[in-house]
Structure formats: structure tokens, C-alpha cells
Amino acid sequence: MATRARAAGACPKYPFLVRFCKSDDDDSSSTYQLYSSISKEWYLVDAPPELDDTRIHCSNYGWLLLSRIDRLFFFHPSTGNTIDLPNLSCSYNRLSFSAPPTRPDCVVFSMMDTCVQHEIYNGNIAILPRGESAWTCEKLANRATDSL
């Protein structure tokens, strides 16, 4: 049985398993469930509007890396803080980051690849160090033909 909780009060320093779901009693509201592996309990939390129509790409250091059609941004569920990122001009299907986005050594990584039989044959990577206003995009070498 899930316990309804406020995100800030229900989020200690250890990580939670997060599951998103629609509320049974109201189709317009979204909730997410936090599972504590220590207490073995589920906590039910109302989803903030920042999560509406978003895709979660990565979760690390308490931050979510999210995208919408026109926006790429970090969101911290416990504090409600958001950090917008510059638009990414190249395509991507994977995103990650190296440190909390509030730290000066944070780097966001993006990768788009096309694989055939576990061989990458086409794609690009993009890197965004914290504080930069534009991504650096590079094409990946064609590994399938390089080995011939």
C-alpha cells in the first residue's frame, strides 16, 4: 500500500526506485511512486507540472534529465529546481551527465547511433560542458567498414 507523501519530506539521501502512473481517481493528475529499499515501503507523490509530457533520459545525483518537443532541461523533484539546456541541433537517442548540474565540472553527453547486428555504423555524439551556450557535435566513425 502506497503512502501519500510530500516529495521533499519523503526523499532521504539514499536512492529510490521511481515508477510513474496515472491516478485511478482522476485522469488529469499524474503521480509517481517512490520505493524505499530500506523501509520496503512505497510513497505516492503528486507529479509536478514539470513532468507533464516529458521524456526522462537519465537520473543521477537526485536530478532528472528531461526533454519535451521544444525543451531539454534538468529537474530536481525534491526541490522543484530546473536548469534549462541549449537546444541540441543533432539527433540523439541517449543522454547522460557526469556530475550534478549545479557543479562546474558537470558535462552532459548525447549520443545518436544506428546499430546493425551490434555494430555501430552511423551516428554522432554531442558534449555540453556546464556554462557553455552551445553543444559540440561530432560524427562517429563508421566502425562496420573501418574493420574491413
mmCIF file with all atom_site columns, N, CA and C in Angstrom, residues 54-126:
data_model
loop_
_atom_site.group_PDB
_atom_site.id
_atom_site.type_symbol
_atom_site.label_atom_id
_atom_site.label_alt_id
_atom_site.label_comp_id
_atom_site.label_asym_id
_atom_site.label_entity_id
_atom_site.label_seq_id
_atom_site.pdbx_PDB_ins_code
_atom_site.Cartn_x
_atom_site.Cartn_y
_atom_site.Cartn_z
_atom_site.occupancy
_atom_site.B_iso_or_equiv
_atom_site.pdbx_formal_charge
_atom_site.auth_seq_id
_atom_site.auth_comp_id
_atom_site.auth_asym_id
_atom_site.auth_atom_id
_atom_site.pdbx_PDB_model_num
ATOM 1   N N  . THR A 1 54  ? 6.817  14.876 -20.691 1.00 0.00 ? 54  THR A N  1
ATOM 2   C CA . THR A 1 54  ? 8.275  14.834 -20.781 1.00 0.00 ? 54  THR A CA 1
ATOM 3   C C  . THR A 1 54  ? 8.757  13.402 -20.968 1.00 0.00 ? 54  THR A C  1
ATOM 4   N N  . ARG A 1 55  ? 9.966  13.309 -21.450 1.00 0.00 ? 55  ARG A N  1
ATOM 5   C CA . ARG A 1 55  ? 10.656 12.020 -21.540 1.00 0.00 ? 55  ARG A CA 1
ATOM 6   C C  . ARG A 1 55  ? 11.838 12.089 -20.581 1.00 0.00 ? 55  ARG A C  1
ATOM 7   N N  . ILE A 1 56  ? 11.981 11.078 -19.744 1.00 0.00 ? 56  ILE A N  1
ATOM 8   C CA . ILE A 1 56  ? 13.109 11.024 -18.816 1.00 0.00 ? 56  ILE A CA 1
ATOM 9   C C  . ILE A 1 56  ? 14.246 10.280 -19.506 1.00 0.00 ? 56  ILE A C  1
ATOM 10  N N  . HIS A 1 57  ? 15.381 10.953 -19.660 1.00 0.00 ? 57  HIS A N  1
ATOM 11  C CA . HIS A 1 57  ? 16.535 10.351 -20.322 1.00 0.00 ? 57  HIS A CA 1
ATOM 12  C C  . HIS A 1 57  ? 17.533 9.774  -19.331 1.00 0.00 ? 57  HIS A C  1
ATOM 13  N N  . CYS A 1 58  ? 17.663 10.419 -18.179 1.00 0.00 ? 58  CYS A N  1
ATOM 14  C CA . CYS A 1 58  ? 18.681 9.994  -17.229 1.00 0.00 ? 58  CYS A CA 1
ATOM 15  C C  . CYS A 1 58  ? 18.308 10.510 -15.846 1.00 0.00 ? 58  CYS A C  1
ATOM 16  N N  . SER A 1 59  ? 18.698 9.766  -14.840 1.00 0.00 ? 59  SER A N  1
ATOM 17  C CA . SER A 1 59  ? 18.508 10.176 -13.455 1.00 0.00 ? 59  SER A CA 1
ATOM 18  C C  . SER A 1 59  ? 19.812 9.920  -12.719 1.00 0.00 ? 59  SER A C  1
ATOM 19  N N  . ASN A 1 60  ? 20.333 10.957 -12.084 1.00 0.00 ? 60  ASN A N  1
ATOM 20  C CA . ASN A 1 60  ? 21.581 10.830 -11.353 1.00 0.00 ? 60  ASN A CA 1
ATOM 21  C C  . ASN A 1 60  ? 21.711 11.984 -10.371 1.00 0.00 ? 60  ASN A C  1
ATOM 22  N N  . TYR A 1 61  ? 22.325 11.727 -9.242  1.00 0.00 ? 61  TYR A N  1
ATOM 23  C CA . TYR A 1 61  ? 22.606 12.764 -8.245  1.00 0.00 ? 61  TYR A CA 1
ATOM 24  C C  . TYR A 1 61  ? 21.338 13.490 -7.785  1.00 0.00 ? 61  TYR A C  1
ATOM 25  N N  . GLY A 1 62  ? 20.188 12.831 -7.843  1.00 0.00 ? 62  GLY A N  1
ATOM 26  C CA . GLY A 1 62  ? 18.928 13.445 -7.442  1.00 0.00 ? 62  GLY A CA 1
ATOM 27  C C  . GLY A 1 62  ? 18.265 14.269 -8.529  1.00 0.00 ? 62  GLY A C  1
ATOM 28  N N  . TRP A 1 63  ? 18.891 14.384 -9.685  1.00 0.00 ? 63  TRP A N  1
ATOM 29  C CA . TRP A 1 63  ? 18.373 15.178 -10.801 1.00 0.00 ? 63  TRP A CA 1
ATOM 30  C C  . TRP A 1 63  ? 17.839 14.270 -11.902 1.00 0.00 ? 63  TRP A C  1
ATOM 31  N N  . LEU A 1 64  ? 16.830 14.759 -12.615 1.00 0.00 ? 64  LEU A N  1
ATOM 32  C CA . LEU A 1 64  ? 16.324 14.101 -13.815 1.00 0.00 ? 64  LEU A CA 1
ATOM 33  C C  . LEU A 1 64  ? 16.734 14.934 -15.017 1.00 0.00 ? 64  LEU A C  1
ATOM 34  N N  . LEU A 1 65  ? 17.179 14.291 -16.080 1.00 0.00 ? 65  LEU A N  1
ATOM 35  C CA . LEU A 1 65  ? 17.455 14.962 -17.351 1.00 0.00 ? 65  LEU A CA 1
ATOM 36  C C  . LEU A 1 65  ? 16.261 14.660 -18.250 1.00 0.00 ? 65  LEU A C  1
ATOM 37  N N  . LEU A 1 66  ? 15.498 15.697 -18.584 1.00 0.00 ? 66  LEU A N  1
ATOM 38  C CA . LEU A 1 66  ? 14.215 15.552 -19.266 1.00 0.00 ? 66  LEU A CA 1
ATOM 39  C C  . LEU A 1 66  ? 14.209 16.273 -20.600 1.00 0.00 ? 66  LEU A C  1
ATOM 40  N N  . SER A 1 67  ? 13.283 15.856 -21.469 1.00 0.00 ? 67  SER A N  1
ATOM 41  C CA . SER A 1 67  ? 13.065 16.609 -22.707 1.00 0.00 ? 67  SER A CA 1
ATOM 42  C C  . SER A 1 67  ? 11.583 16.665 -23.015 1.00 0.00 ? 67  SER A C  1
ATOM 43  N N  . ARG A 1 68  ? 11.227 17.732 -23.694 1.00 0.00 ? 68  ARG A N  1
ATOM 44  C CA . ARG A 1 68  ? 9.929  17.893 -24.336 1.00 0.00 ? 68  ARG A CA 1
ATOM 45  C C  . ARG A 1 68  ? 10.237 18.166 -25.792 1.00 0.00 ? 68  ARG A C  1
ATOM 46  N N  . ILE A 1 69  ? 9.222  18.354 -26.579 1.00 0.00 ? 69  ILE A N  1
ATOM 47  C CA . ILE A 1 69  ? 9.437  18.601 -28.004 1.00 0.00 ? 69  ILE A CA 1
ATOM 48  C C  . ILE A 1 69  ? 10.383 19.778 -28.221 1.00 0.00 ? 69  ILE A C  1
ATOM 49  N N  . ASP A 1 70  ? 10.235 20.831 -27.433 1.00 0.00 ? 70  ASP A N  1
ATOM 50  C CA . ASP A 1 70  ? 10.999 22.060 -27.656 1.00 0.00 ? 70  ASP A CA 1
ATOM 51  C C  . ASP A 1 70  ? 11.942 22.416 -26.513 1.00 0.00 ? 70  ASP A C  1
ATOM 52  N N  . ARG A 1 71  ? 12.214 21.486 -25.623 1.00 0.00 ? 71  ARG A N  1
ATOM 53  C CA . ARG A 1 71  ? 12.980 21.842 -24.428 1.00 0.00 ? 71  ARG A CA 1
ATOM 54  C C  . ARG A 1 71  ? 13.768 20.645 -23.911 1.00 0.00 ? 71  ARG A C  1
ATOM 55  N N  . LEU A 1 72  ? 15.011 20.912 -23.495 1.00 0.00 ? 72  LEU A N  1
ATOM 56  C CA . LEU A 1 72  ? 15.868 19.934 -22.833 1.00 0.00 ? 72  LEU A CA 1
ATOM 57  C C  . LEU A 1 72  ? 16.283 20.573 -21.513 1.00 0.00 ? 72  LEU A C  1
ATOM 58  N N  . PHE A 1 73  ? 16.055 19.871 -20.382 1.00 0.00 ? 73  PHE A N  1
ATOM 59  C CA . PHE A 1 73  ? 16.308 20.517 -19.098 1.00 0.00 ? 73  PHE A CA 1
ATOM 60  C C  . PHE A 1 73  ? 16.510 19.506 -17.977 1.00 0.00 ? 73  PHE A C  1
ATOM 61  N N  . PHE A 1 74  ? 17.134 19.996 -16.900 1.00 0.00 ? 74  PHE A N  1
ATOM 62  C CA . PHE A 1 74  ? 17.270 19.242 -15.663 1.00 0.00 ? 74  PHE A CA 1
ATOM 63  C C  . PHE A 1 74  ? 16.119 19.621 -14.741 1.00 0.00 ? 74  PHE A C  1
ATOM 64  N N  . PHE A 1 75  ? 15.691 18.653 -13.933 1.00 0.00 ? 75  PHE A N  1
ATOM 65  C CA . PHE A 1 75  ? 14.661 18.908 -12.929 1.00 0.00 ? 75  PHE A CA 1
ATOM 66  C C  . PHE A 1 75  ? 15.028 18.133 -11.672 1.00 0.00 ? 75  PHE A C  1
ATOM 67  N N  . HIS A 1 76  ? 14.958 18.806 -10.523 1.00 0.00 ? 76  HIS A N  1
ATOM 68  C CA . HIS A 1 76  ? 15.211 18.159 -9.236  1.00 0.00 ? 76  HIS A CA 1
ATOM 69  C C  . HIS A 1 76  ? 13.865 17.989 -8.533  1.00 0.00 ? 76  HIS A C  1
ATOM 70  N N  . PRO A 1 77  ? 13.328 16.766 -8.460  1.00 0.00 ? 77  PRO A N  1
ATOM 71  C CA . PRO A 1 77  ? 11.988 16.556 -7.906  1.00 0.00 ? 77  PRO A CA 1
ATOM 72  C C  . PRO A 1 77  ? 11.823 17.013 -6.458  1.00 0.00 ? 77  PRO A C  1
ATOM 73  N N  . SER A 1 78  ? 12.857 16.911 -5.651  1.00 0.00 ? 78  SER A N  1
ATOM 74  C CA . SER A 1 78  ? 12.727 17.286 -4.238  1.00 0.00 ? 78  SER A CA 1
ATOM 75  C C  . SER A 1 78  ? 12.641 18.784 -4.030  1.00 0.00 ? 78  SER A C  1
ATOM 76  N N  . THR A 1 79  ? 13.379 19.546 -4.836  1.00 0.00 ? 79  THR A N  1
ATOM 77  C CA . THR A 1 79  ? 13.417 20.996 -4.648  1.00 0.00 ? 79  THR A CA 1
ATOM 78  C C  . THR A 1 79  ? 12.552 21.750 -5.647  1.00 0.00 ? 79  THR A C  1
ATOM 79  N N  . GLY A 1 80  ? 12.235 21.113 -6.785  1.00 0.00 ? 80  GLY A N  1
ATOM 80  C CA . GLY A 1 80  ? 11.485 21.796 -7.840  1.00 0.00 ? 80  GLY A CA 1
ATOM 81  C C  . GLY A 1 80  ? 12.354 22.648 -8.743  1.00 0.00 ? 80  GLY A C  1
ATOM 82  N N  . ASN A 1 81  ? 13.675 22.655 -8.506  1.00 0.00 ? 81  ASN A N  1
ATOM 83  C CA . ASN A 1 81  ? 14.580 23.463 -9.334  1.00 0.00 ? 81  ASN A CA 1
ATOM 84  C C  . ASN A 1 81  ? 14.678 22.896 -10.744 1.00 0.00 ? 81  ASN A C  1
ATOM 85  N N  . THR A 1 82  ? 14.779 23.794 -11.726 1.00 0.00 ? 82  THR A N  1
ATOM 86  C CA . THR A 1 82  ? 15.008 23.394 -13.112 1.00 0.00 ? 82  THR A CA 1
ATOM 87  C C  . THR A 1 82  ? 16.212 24.151 -13.659 1.00 0.00 ? 82  THR A C  1
ATOM 88  N N  . ILE A 1 83  ? 16.910 23.527 -14.578 1.00 0.00 ? 83  ILE A N  1
ATOM 89  C CA . ILE A 1 83  ? 18.034 24.150 -15.281 1.00 0.00 ? 83  ILE A CA 1
ATOM 90  C C  . ILE A 1 83  ? 17.845 23.841 -16.758 1.00 0.00 ? 83  ILE A C  1
ATOM 91  N N  . ASP A 1 84  ? 17.610 24.878 -17.557 1.00 0.00 ? 84  ASP A N  1
ATOM 92  C CA . ASP A 1 84  ? 17.429 24.698 -18.996 1.00 0.00 ? 84  ASP A CA 1
ATOM 93  C C  . ASP A 1 84  ? 18.767 24.506 -19.683 1.00 0.00 ? 84  ASP A C  1
ATOM 94  N N  . LEU A 1 85  ? 18.759 23.691 -20.721 1.00 0.00 ? 85  LEU A N  1
ATOM 95  C CA . LEU A 1 85  ? 19.944 23.452 -21.542 1.00 0.00 ? 85  LEU A CA 1
ATOM 96  C C  . LEU A 1 85  ? 19.707 24.030 -22.931 1.00 0.00 ? 85  LEU A C  1
ATOM 97  N N  . PRO A 1 86  ? 20.781 24.391 -23.633 1.00 0.00 ? 86  PRO A N  1
ATOM 98  C CA . PRO A 1 86  ? 20.615 24.880 -25.006 1.00 0.00 ? 86  PRO A CA 1
ATOM 99  C C  . PRO A 1 86  ? 20.022 23.786 -25.895 1.00 0.00 ? 86  PRO A C  1
ATOM 100 N N  . ASN A 1 87  ? 19.347 24.218 -26.957 1.00 0.00 ? 87  ASN A N  1
ATOM 101 C CA . ASN A 1 87  ? 18.811 23.252 -27.917 1.00 0.00 ? 87  ASN A CA 1
ATOM 102 C C  . ASN A 1 87  ? 19.944 22.437 -28.505 1.00 0.00 ? 87  ASN A C  1
ATOM 103 N N  . LEU A 1 88  ? 19.653 21.188 -28.765 1.00 0.00 ? 88  LEU A N  1
ATOM 104 C CA . LEU A 1 88  ? 20.625 20.268 -29.355 1.00 0.00 ? 88  LEU A CA 1
ATOM 105 C C  . LEU A 1 88  ? 20.299 20.140 -30.835 1.00 0.00 ? 88  LEU A C  1
ATOM 106 N N  . SER A 1 89  ? 21.220 20.597 -31.691 1.00 0.00 ? 89  SER A N  1
ATOM 107 C CA . SER A 1 89  ? 20.945 20.627 -33.126 1.00 0.00 ? 89  SER A CA 1
ATOM 108 C C  . SER A 1 89  ? 21.052 19.259 -33.786 1.00 0.00 ? 89  SER A C  1
ATOM 109 N N  . CYS A 1 90  ? 21.805 18.331 -33.203 1.00 0.00 ? 90  CYS A N  1
ATOM 110 C CA . CYS A 1 90  ? 21.910 16.999 -33.803 1.00 0.00 ? 90  CYS A CA 1
ATOM 111 C C  . CYS A 1 90  ? 20.931 16.047 -33.105 1.00 0.00 ? 90  CYS A C  1
ATOM 112 N N  . SER A 1 91  ? 20.585 14.984 -33.782 1.00 0.00 ? 91  SER A N  1
ATOM 113 C CA . SER A 1 91  ? 19.657 13.993 -33.226 1.00 0.00 ? 91  SER A CA 1
ATOM 114 C C  . SER A 1 91  ? 20.315 13.233 -32.081 1.00 0.00 ? 91  SER A C  1
ATOM 115 N N  . TYR A 1 92  ? 19.487 12.717 -31.182 1.00 0.00 ? 92  TYR A N  1
ATOM 116 C CA . TYR A 1 92  ? 20.016 11.934 -30.073 1.00 0.00 ? 92  TYR A CA 1
ATOM 117 C C  . TYR A 1 92  ? 19.025 10.848 -29.681 1.00 0.00 ? 92  TYR A C  1
ATOM 118 N N  . ASN A 1 93  ? 19.528 9.751  -29.152 1.00 0.00 ? 93  ASN A N  1
ATOM 119 C CA . ASN A 1 93  ? 18.674 8.737  -28.547 1.00 0.00 ? 93  ASN A CA 1
ATOM 120 C C  . ASN A 1 93  ? 19.179 8.317  -27.166 1.00 0.00 ? 93  ASN A C  1
ATOM 121 N N  . ARG A 1 94  ? 20.291 8.893  -26.735 1.00 0.00 ? 94  ARG A N  1
ATOM 122 C CA . ARG A 1 94  ? 20.821 8.634  -25.392 1.00 0.00 ? 94  ARG A CA 1
ATOM 123 C C  . ARG A 1 94  ? 21.375 9.932  -24.821 1.00 0.00 ? 94  ARG A C  1
ATOM 124 N N  . LEU A 1 95  ? 21.110 10.159 -23.541 1.00 0.00 ? 95  LEU A N  1
ATOM 125 C CA . LEU A 1 95  ? 21.650 11.327 -22.844 1.00 0.00 ? 95  LEU A CA 1
ATOM 126 C C  . LEU A 1 95  ? 22.110 10.897 -21.459 1.00 0.00 ? 95  LEU A C  1
ATOM 127 N N  . SER A 1 96  ? 23.163 11.539 -20.975 1.00 0.00 ? 96  SER A N  1
ATOM 128 C CA . SER A 1 96  ? 23.654 11.275 -19.634 1.00 0.00 ? 96  SER A CA 1
ATOM 129 C C  . SER A 1 96  ? 24.418 12.503 -19.153 1.00 0.00 ? 96  SER A C  1
ATOM 130 N N  . PHE A 1 97  ? 24.800 12.511 -17.873 1.00 0.00 ? 97  PHE A N  1
ATOM 131 C CA . PHE A 1 97  ? 25.604 13.614 -17.349 1.00 0.00 ? 97  PHE A CA 1
ATOM 132 C C  . PHE A 1 97  ? 26.550 13.097 -16.285 1.00 0.00 ? 97  PHE A C  1
ATOM 133 N N  . SER A 1 98  ? 27.666 13.814 -16.115 1.00 0.00 ? 98  SER A N  1
ATOM 134 C CA . SER A 1 98  ? 28.790 13.315 -15.328 1.00 0.00 ? 98  SER A CA 1
ATOM 135 C C  . SER A 1 98  ? 28.786 13.705 -13.857 1.00 0.00 ? 98  SER A C  1
ATOM 136 N N  . ALA A 1 99  ? 28.051 14.752 -13.498 1.00 0.00 ? 99  ALA A N  1
ATOM 137 C CA . ALA A 1 99  ? 28.059 15.275 -12.133 1.00 0.00 ? 99  ALA A CA 1
ATOM 138 C C  . ALA A 1 99  ? 26.767 16.061 -11.931 1.00 0.00 ? 99  ALA A C  1
ATOM 139 N N  . PRO A 1 100 ? 26.437 16.439 -10.699 1.00 0.00 ? 100 PRO A N  1
ATOM 140 C CA . PRO A 1 100 ? 25.247 17.265 -10.516 1.00 0.00 ? 100 PRO A CA 1
ATOM 141 C C  . PRO A 1 100 ? 25.333 18.515 -11.399 1.00 0.00 ? 100 PRO A C  1
ATOM 142 N N  . PRO A 1 101 ? 24.238 18.917 -12.031 1.00 0.00 ? 101 PRO A N  1
ATOM 143 C CA . PRO A 1 101 ? 24.288 20.046 -12.964 1.00 0.00 ? 101 PRO A CA 1
ATOM 144 C C  . PRO A 1 101 ? 24.593 21.386 -12.309 1.00 0.00 ? 101 PRO A C  1
ATOM 145 N N  . THR A 1 102 ? 24.622 21.430 -11.000 1.00 0.00 ? 102 THR A N  1
ATOM 146 C CA . THR A 1 102 ? 24.988 22.653 -10.289 1.00 0.00 ? 102 THR A CA 1
ATOM 147 C C  . THR A 1 102 ? 26.498 22.777 -10.096 1.00 0.00 ? 102 THR A C  1
ATOM 148 N N  . ARG A 1 103 ? 27.229 21.703 -10.356 1.00 0.00 ? 103 ARG A N  1
ATOM 149 C CA . ARG A 1 103 ? 28.692 21.724 -10.192 1.00 0.00 ? 103 ARG A CA 1
ATOM 150 C C  . ARG A 1 103 ? 29.372 22.181 -11.475 1.00 0.00 ? 103 ARG A C  1
ATOM 151 N N  . PRO A 1 104 ? 30.501 22.875 -11.344 1.00 0.00 ? 104 PRO A N  1
ATOM 152 C CA . PRO A 1 104 ? 31.194 23.379 -12.540 1.00 0.00 ? 104 PRO A CA 1
ATOM 153 C C  . PRO A 1 104 ? 31.788 22.285 -13.416 1.00 0.00 ? 104 PRO A C  1
ATOM 154 N N  . ASP A 1 105 ? 31.989 21.078 -12.871 1.00 0.00 ? 105 ASP A N  1
ATOM 155 C CA . ASP A 1 105 ? 32.574 20.001 -13.674 1.00 0.00 ? 105 ASP A CA 1
ATOM 156 C C  . ASP A 1 105 ? 31.524 19.114 -14.354 1.00 0.00 ? 105 ASP A C  1
ATOM 157 N N  . CYS A 1 106 ? 30.260 19.517 -14.323 1.00 0.00 ? 106 CYS A N  1
ATOM 158 C CA . CYS A 1 106 ? 29.206 18.736 -14.969 1.00 0.00 ? 106 CYS A CA 1
ATOM 159 C C  . CYS A 1 106 ? 29.328 18.825 -16.489 1.00 0.00 ? 106 CYS A C  1
ATOM 160 N N  . VAL A 1 107 ? 29.272 17.674 -17.139 1.00 0.00 ? 107 VAL A N  1
ATOM 161 C CA . VAL A 1 107 ? 29.273 17.597 -18.603 1.00 0.00 ? 107 VAL A CA 1
ATOM 162 C C  . VAL A 1 107 ? 28.082 16.740 -19.008 1.00 0.00 ? 107 VAL A C  1
ATOM 163 N N  . VAL A 1 108 ? 27.292 17.236 -19.962 1.00 0.00 ? 108 VAL A N  1
ATOM 164 C CA . VAL A 1 108 ? 26.159 16.477 -20.487 1.00 0.00 ? 108 VAL A CA 1
ATOM 165 C C  . VAL A 1 108 ? 26.612 15.823 -21.782 1.00 0.00 ? 108 VAL A C  1
ATOM 166 N N  . PHE A 1 109 ? 26.298 14.543 -21.931 1.00 0.00 ? 109 PHE A N  1
ATOM 167 C CA . PHE A 1 109 ? 26.687 13.778 -23.115 1.00 0.00 ? 109 PHE A CA 1
ATOM 168 C C  . PHE A 1 109 ? 25.435 13.351 -23.862 1.00 0.00 ? 109 PHE A C  1
ATOM 169 N N  . SER A 1 110 ? 25.514 13.404 -25.167 1.00 0.00 ? 110 SER A N  1
ATOM 170 C CA . SER A 1 110 ? 24.422 12.944 -26.015 1.00 0.00 ? 110 SER A CA 1
ATOM 171 C C  . SER A 1 110 ? 24.999 12.009 -27.062 1.00 0.00 ? 110 SER A C  1
ATOM 172 N N  . MET A 1 111 ? 24.226 11.000 -27.421 1.00 0.00 ? 111 MET A N  1
ATOM 173 C CA . MET A 1 111 ? 24.692 10.075 -28.449 1.00 0.00 ? 111 MET A CA 1
ATOM 174 C C  . MET A 1 111 ? 23.520 9.643  -29.308 1.00 0.00 ? 111 MET A C  1
ATOM 175 N N  . MET A 1 112 ? 23.753 9.594  -30.585 1.00 0.00 ? 112 MET A N  1
ATOM 176 C CA . MET A 1 112 ? 22.784 9.038  -31.530 1.00 0.00 ? 112 MET A CA 1
ATOM 177 C C  . MET A 1 112 ? 23.532 8.014  -32.345 1.00 0.00 ? 112 MET A C  1
ATOM 178 N N  . ASP A 1 113 ? 23.063 6.784  -32.313 1.00 0.00 ? 113 ASP A N  1
ATOM 179 C CA . ASP A 1 113 ? 23.736 5.767  -33.110 1.00 0.00 ? 113 ASP A CA 1
ATOM 180 C C  . ASP A 1 113 ? 22.719 4.867  -33.779 1.00 0.00 ? 113 ASP A C  1
ATOM 181 N N  . THR A 1 114 ? 23.161 4.239  -34.817 1.00 0.00 ? 114 THR A N  1
ATOM 182 C CA . THR A 1 114 ? 22.371 3.247  -35.521 1.00 0.00 ? 114 THR A CA 1
ATOM 183 C C  . THR A 1 114 ? 23.178 1.963  -35.496 1.00 0.00 ? 114 THR A C  1
ATOM 184 N N  . CYS A 1 115 ? 22.585 0.915  -34.987 1.00 0.00 ? 115 CYS A N  1
ATOM 185 C CA . CYS A 1 115 ? 23.304 -0.354 -34.853 1.00 0.00 ? 115 CYS A CA 1
ATOM 186 C C  . CYS A 1 115 ? 22.671 -1.426 -35.736 1.00 0.00 ? 115 CYS A C  1
ATOM 187 N N  . VAL A 1 116 ? 23.510 -2.229 -36.325 1.00 0.00 ? 116 VAL A N  1
ATOM 188 C CA . VAL A 1 116 ? 23.068 -3.413 -37.056 1.00 0.00 ? 116 VAL A CA 1
ATOM 189 C C  . VAL A 1 116 ? 23.922 -4.571 -36.558 1.00 0.00 ? 116 VAL A C  1
ATOM 190 N N  . GLN A 1 117 ? 23.286 -5.588 -36.050 1.00 0.00 ? 117 GLN A N  1
ATOM 191 C CA . GLN A 1 117 ? 23.976 -6.753 -35.502 1.00 0.00 ? 117 GLN A CA 1
ATOM 192 C C  . GLN A 1 117 ? 25.086 -6.340 -34.529 1.00 0.00 ? 117 GLN A C  1
ATOM 193 N N  . HIS A 1 118 ? 24.744 -5.442 -33.618 1.00 0.00 ? 118 HIS A N  1
ATOM 194 C CA . HIS A 1 118 ? 25.614 -4.984 -32.534 1.00 0.00 ? 118 HIS A CA 1
ATOM 195 C C  . HIS A 1 118 ? 26.826 -4.183 -33.004 1.00 0.00 ? 118 HIS A C  1
ATOM 196 N N  . GLU A 1 119 ? 26.846 -3.743 -34.239 1.00 0.00 ? 119 GLU A N  1
ATOM 197 C CA . GLU A 1 119 ? 27.925 -2.898 -34.739 1.00 0.00 ? 119 GLU A CA 1
ATOM 198 C C  . GLU A 1 119 ? 27.384 -1.497 -34.993 1.00 0.00 ? 119 GLU A C  1
ATOM 199 N N  . ILE A 1 120 ? 28.023 -0.495 -34.403 1.00 0.00 ? 120 ILE A N  1
ATOM 200 C CA . ILE A 1 120 ? 27.642 0.888  -34.663 1.00 0.00 ? 120 ILE A CA 1
ATOM 201 C C  . ILE A 1 120 ? 28.158 1.258  -36.042 1.00 0.00 ? 120 ILE A C  1
ATOM 202 N N  . TYR A 1 121 ? 27.271 1.727  -36.909 1.00 0.00 ? 121 TYR A N  1
ATOM 203 C CA . TYR A 1 121 ? 27.753 2.093  -38.231 1.00 0.00 ? 121 TYR A CA 1
ATOM 204 C C  . TYR A 1 121 ? 27.435 3.528  -38.616 1.00 0.00 ? 121 TYR A C  1
ATOM 205 N N  . ASN A 1 122 ? 26.683 4.227  -37.815 1.00 0.00 ? 122 ASN A N  1
ATOM 206 C CA . ASN A 1 122 ? 26.362 5.603  -38.152 1.00 0.00 ? 122 ASN A CA 1
ATOM 207 C C  . ASN A 1 122 ? 25.928 6.315  -36.879 1.00 0.00 ? 122 ASN A C  1
ATOM 208 N N  . GLY A 1 123 ? 26.305 7.554  -36.718 1.00 0.00 ? 123 GLY A N  1
ATOM 209 C CA . GLY A 1 123 ? 25.830 8.278  -35.558 1.00 0.00 ? 123 GLY A CA 1
ATOM 210 C C  . GLY A 1 123 ? 26.638 9.514  -35.256 1.00 0.00 ? 123 GLY A C  1
ATOM 211 N N  . ASN A 1 124 ? 26.334 10.111 -34.104 1.00 0.00 ? 124 ASN A N  1
ATOM 212 C CA . ASN A 1 124 ? 27.067 11.280 -33.652 1.00 0.00 ? 124 ASN A CA 1
ATOM 213 C C  . ASN A 1 124 ? 27.026 11.350 -32.135 1.00 0.00 ? 124 ASN A C  1
ATOM 214 N N  . ILE A 1 125 ? 27.949 12.124 -31.598 1.00 0.00 ? 125 ILE A N  1
ATOM 215 C CA . ILE A 1 125 ? 27.957 12.416 -30.172 1.00 0.00 ? 125 ILE A CA 1
ATOM 216 C C  . ILE A 1 125 ? 27.941 13.928 -30.019 1.00 0.00 ? 125 ILE A C  1
ATOM 217 N N  . ALA A 1 126 ? 27.455 14.381 -28.886 1.00 0.00 ? 126 ALA A N  1
ATOM 218 C CA . ALA A 1 126 ? 27.463 15.807 -28.575 1.00 0.00 ? 126 ALA A CA 1
ATOM 219 C C  . ALA A 1 126 ? 27.830 15.961 -27.106 1.00 0.00 ? 126 ALA A C  1
#
